[in-house]
Amino acid sequence: MKRDIDVTALGEVLIDFTPGGVSQQGQPLFERNPGGAPANVLAALAKWGKRTAFIGKVGEDAFGRYLADVLAECGIDCRGLVRTSRANTTLAFVHLDESGDRSFSFYRNPGADMLLDISDVSADQLTRPRIFHFGSVSMSAEPAATATLQAAQRARIGGTIISFDPNLRPPLWSDLENAKRKIEAGMQLADFVKLSEEELHFLTGTNDLELGTNRIAERFRTPLMFVTLAERGCFFNMQGHTGLVPGFAVQTVDTTGAGDTFVAAMLYQLLETGWKPGEQVEDLAGLVAFANAAGALATRKKGAIPAIPAYDEIRKLATTHRP
């Protein structure tokens, strides 16, 4: 089977409106930035030289055209990007606190990304990549929810490595128990999982990193799992082998996209090592340090895709200032 794509991601690509100061009249200004977790992951991988492809849906509007242009300029294969006149492109307004941490207000009822149907996804889009990546945002409404899980199932059956970042956004769910069920369905398929501390507690009921990740590993047989801890670094669990890798101190402006850049950096290195599910990863702590550096550097600028750091910049921080 020809696998000529390194990573294909399915899900949302949207507009992040990030705070941009105030106008002369004292009114808040917002900057238009491309975003959406799956698209952010691909943009980083493409910037670092990997072959990527996107599957998703945008509106037949100015925002949809802009996002299609951005993905193409990033070098992402956009043949899986479908346009619809039935809904507009999803918008997210990002609110930043004093430390740069963000919250979101979504304009998406419906958004074009929610209308992705499994009929929009061709079989070769799921068998060509070495890794298939997805999240839970696309599972928050039908028909995209069914399309997401069916696509992931088909990719897995075809021998593709499955990467899953729940990326839980409570405002997008009318029922958090349904969110939990959908995320658990995604976990059932995944070989690689990235969680936040909040998501770990949401899924397991515990804040204990080792206990929580072991519960997930036992229930879902997850080979490789990471819990990102913001500036504190990242906890990993590889088939019971656990560890905590400290983070890097940088001047944080906006944390949007930091987790996505971390995911991209981990996937990049797993591709480089030729990792297969069930195998041990040599020097996993070193790989996590690189991903921590990538995620930290992505917080120094506003926006997600515009803030993706260069590979050499990440390598320099990871090797010369390794915690």
XYZ file of C-alpha atoms in Angstrom:
323
model
C 0.000 0.000 0.000
C 1.377 3.378 -1.019
C 1.588 5.759 1.947
C 2.653 9.020 0.353
C 1.167 11.282 3.049
C 2.782 11.500 6.474
C -0.214 12.847 8.395
C -3.838 13.412 7.425
C -6.036 15.288 9.892
C -9.827 15.487 9.908
C -11.847 18.143 11.687
C -12.312 21.860 12.044
C -10.508 24.704 10.363
C -11.857 28.045 11.503
C -11.174 31.696 12.148
C -9.670 32.665 15.504
C -10.299 36.313 16.300
C -7.568 37.155 18.806
C -7.343 40.372 20.864
C -5.422 43.053 18.993
C -5.431 46.059 21.284
C -7.901 48.934 21.189
C -9.010 51.392 18.549
C -8.503 55.156 18.713
C -12.026 55.286 20.111
C -11.080 52.879 22.890
C -12.950 49.891 21.460
C -11.365 46.402 21.550
C -9.814 45.210 18.285
C -9.591 41.607 17.112
C -7.121 40.144 14.620
C -8.230 37.488 12.136
C -6.068 34.367 12.430
C -6.473 30.914 10.887
C -7.012 28.152 13.429
C -8.666 24.885 14.350
C -6.663 22.198 16.151
C -6.341 19.630 13.314
C -5.324 22.351 10.854
C -2.806 23.767 13.341
C -1.149 20.359 13.714
C -0.826 19.975 9.948
C 0.504 23.502 9.467
C 3.326 22.809 11.923
C 4.196 19.465 10.342
C 4.166 20.995 6.861
C 6.430 23.821 8.039
C 8.911 21.211 9.259
C 8.891 19.362 5.934
C 6.265 16.645 6.362
C 3.620 15.754 3.765
C 0.175 16.556 5.102
C -3.469 16.487 4.007
C -6.635 17.974 5.503
C -10.219 16.695 5.531
C -12.935 19.130 6.579
C -15.611 21.567 5.500
C -15.819 25.372 5.282
C -18.491 27.753 4.073
C -18.702 29.295 0.636
C -17.830 32.649 2.156
C -14.849 34.974 2.413
C -13.590 33.242 5.557
C -13.743 29.828 3.892
C -11.816 31.083 0.885
C -9.236 32.677 3.163
C -8.716 29.439 5.099
C -8.375 27.406 1.905
C -5.703 29.833 0.732
C -3.866 29.668 4.074
C -3.786 25.866 4.114
C -2.544 25.787 0.529
C 0.153 28.351 1.330
C 1.250 26.147 4.244
C 1.789 23.315 1.774
C -1.129 21.201 3.027
C -2.976 19.010 0.506
C -6.477 20.524 0.496
C -8.276 18.146 -1.843
C -10.240 16.927 1.170
C -11.453 20.443 2.039
C -15.119 20.634 1.013
C -17.189 23.814 0.716
C -20.861 24.195 1.520
C -23.492 26.895 1.064
C -25.603 25.436 3.885
C -23.610 27.084 6.684
C -20.939 29.693 7.229
C -17.360 29.055 8.274
C -17.016 28.682 12.038
C -15.664 31.660 14.001
C -14.046 31.626 17.445
C -13.339 34.733 19.509
C -10.340 34.190 21.775
C -10.236 35.885 25.173
C -6.841 36.146 26.899
C -6.182 36.658 30.591
C -3.119 38.420 32.012
C -0.965 35.273 31.763
C -1.888 34.622 28.127
C -4.243 31.724 28.897
C -7.289 31.714 26.666
C -10.989 30.960 26.605
C -13.266 30.831 23.566
C -16.625 32.097 22.327
C -17.792 30.129 19.277
C -20.131 31.201 16.469
C -21.124 27.805 15.136
C -24.828 26.938 15.138
C -24.377 25.427 12.712
C -20.877 25.949 11.379
C -19.762 24.456 8.098
C -17.378 22.052 9.863
C -20.354 20.407 11.606
C -21.790 19.349 8.239
C -18.930 17.088 7.157
C -20.411 13.775 5.995
C -18.654 10.446 5.549
C -19.601 10.676 1.858
C -17.217 13.660 1.685
C -14.298 11.377 2.602
C -12.737 9.124 -0.031
C -11.184 5.763 0.809
C -7.699 6.738 -0.372
C -7.668 9.727 2.000
C -7.678 7.201 4.850
C -5.181 4.676 3.474
C -2.519 7.020 2.074
C -1.323 8.566 5.367
C 1.053 6.976 7.844
C -0.841 8.744 10.653
C -4.499 9.843 10.882
C -5.168 12.596 13.440
C -8.484 13.854 14.839
C -10.111 15.490 17.871
C -13.494 15.775 19.573
C -14.661 19.161 18.257
C -15.825 17.491 15.051
C -17.742 14.960 17.181
C -19.879 17.577 18.931
C -22.648 17.537 16.288
C -24.001 15.389 13.474
C -23.288 14.471 10.739
C -19.637 15.309 11.451
C -19.607 13.177 14.622
C -20.441 9.986 12.753
C -18.146 10.929 9.867
C -15.222 11.465 12.251
C -15.509 8.129 14.013
C -16.202 6.197 10.818
C -13.185 7.771 9.129
C -10.949 6.946 12.108
C -12.264 3.367 12.184
C -11.631 2.896 8.464
C -8.139 4.358 8.752
C -7.335 2.021 11.646
C -8.636 -1.033 9.776
C -6.387 -0.014 6.889
C -3.324 -0.102 9.140
C -2.926 3.659 9.669
C -1.600 4.854 13.043
C -4.343 6.787 14.875
C -3.582 10.007 16.778
C -6.250 11.593 18.993
C -6.320 14.878 20.901
C -9.720 15.244 22.642
C -9.314 19.038 22.793
C -12.482 19.289 24.888
C -14.373 22.569 24.457
C -17.345 22.434 26.889
C -19.230 25.390 25.291
C -19.631 23.308 22.110
C -21.460 20.487 23.892
C -25.059 20.638 25.118
C -24.426 17.475 27.153
C -21.003 16.788 28.673
C -21.908 13.138 29.252
C -22.317 12.834 25.494
C -18.933 14.534 25.105
C -17.420 11.927 27.422
C -18.974 9.067 25.451
C -17.703 10.471 22.154
C -14.202 11.046 23.529
C -14.150 7.513 24.907
C -15.124 6.226 21.455
C -12.165 8.136 20.042
C -9.860 6.766 22.744
C -10.901 3.240 21.788
C -9.356 3.752 18.345
C -6.223 5.693 19.273
C -2.581 4.613 19.312
C -1.367 8.084 20.368
C -3.321 10.299 22.782
C -2.593 13.807 24.039
C -4.608 15.091 27.006
C -4.688 18.181 29.177
C -4.887 17.871 32.965
C -8.521 18.953 32.822
C -9.314 16.285 30.232
C -7.581 13.609 32.305
C -9.780 14.484 35.294
C -12.877 14.669 33.073
C -12.262 11.139 31.793
C -10.951 9.432 34.933
C -12.138 11.464 37.926
C -8.604 11.822 39.274
C -5.866 14.448 39.128
C -3.184 11.829 39.816
C -1.238 11.657 36.556
C 0.071 8.119 36.953
C -3.194 6.690 38.255
C -5.286 8.460 35.622
C -3.142 7.505 32.652
C -2.888 3.915 33.889
C -6.672 3.743 34.087
C -6.913 4.909 30.487
C -4.148 2.587 29.321
C -5.815 -0.403 30.960
C -9.278 0.401 29.640
C -8.383 1.440 26.101
C -5.015 -0.310 25.616
C -3.475 3.036 24.642
C 0.189 2.478 23.666
C 1.375 6.074 23.967
C -0.160 8.823 26.072
C 0.829 12.368 27.019
C -0.655 14.835 29.509
C 0.484 18.395 28.882
C 0.958 20.535 31.992
C 1.465 24.034 30.524
C 4.726 25.575 31.787
C 5.323 22.557 34.077
C 6.014 20.330 31.085
C 4.494 16.982 30.159
C 3.773 13.616 31.769
C 4.021 10.535 29.562
C 2.822 6.955 29.884
C 4.159 4.359 27.445
C 2.669 0.989 28.335
C 3.224 1.584 32.053
C 6.589 3.331 31.665
C 5.953 6.831 32.992
C 7.849 10.064 33.453
C 7.585 13.820 33.846
C 9.602 16.062 31.528
C 9.879 19.711 32.682
C 8.813 22.549 30.415
C 10.634 25.659 29.192
C 10.222 29.201 30.480
C 9.433 31.726 27.736
C 7.695 35.088 27.544
C 4.112 33.961 26.928
C 1.809 36.164 24.858
C -0.921 33.746 23.731
C -1.265 30.027 24.500
C -3.567 29.375 21.533
C -2.168 26.492 19.495
C 0.543 25.491 21.988
C -0.956 22.047 22.526
C -1.376 21.549 18.788
C 2.273 22.433 18.211
C 3.228 19.932 20.923
C 1.203 17.223 19.158
C 2.791 18.084 15.814
C 6.282 17.911 17.312
C 5.611 14.491 18.843
C 4.138 13.138 15.603
C 7.095 14.550 13.672
C 9.542 12.643 15.847
C 7.529 9.421 15.786
C 7.548 9.604 11.998
C 11.299 10.141 12.064
C 11.847 7.117 14.305
C 9.466 4.893 12.326
C 7.490 4.064 15.490
C 4.774 1.416 15.339
C 2.081 0.908 18.008
C 3.261 -1.528 20.641
C 6.925 -0.679 20.170
C 8.982 1.076 22.817
C 10.254 4.555 21.951
C 13.940 5.105 22.652
C 14.764 8.276 24.621
C 11.082 9.185 24.917
C 11.990 11.869 27.474
C 14.211 13.518 24.855
C 11.393 13.476 22.309
C 9.025 14.998 24.854
C 11.577 17.720 25.662
C 11.629 18.652 21.966
C 7.819 18.781 21.885
C 7.760 20.845 25.093
C 10.149 23.314 23.464
C 7.936 23.519 20.377
C 4.821 24.142 22.452
C 6.553 26.785 24.573
C 7.902 28.692 21.571
C 4.418 28.727 20.023
C 3.154 30.890 22.899
C 5.379 33.894 22.127
C 3.107 35.306 19.412
C -0.628 35.751 18.944
C -2.560 33.206 16.952
C -1.898 29.536 16.286
C -0.580 29.003 12.751
C 1.287 32.351 12.634
C 3.089 31.435 15.883
C 4.475 28.043 14.787
C 8.240 28.107 15.455
C 10.916 27.013 12.986
C 12.402 23.531 13.422
C 15.942 24.843 14.040
C 14.625 27.184 16.722
C 12.954 24.280 18.517
C 16.015 22.073 18.257
C 18.236 24.824 19.661
C 16.021 25.374 22.704
C 15.530 21.653 23.292
C 19.233 20.798 23.135
C 20.899 23.818 24.706
C 18.391 24.496 27.469
C 17.054 21.022 28.178
C 15.589 21.037 31.701
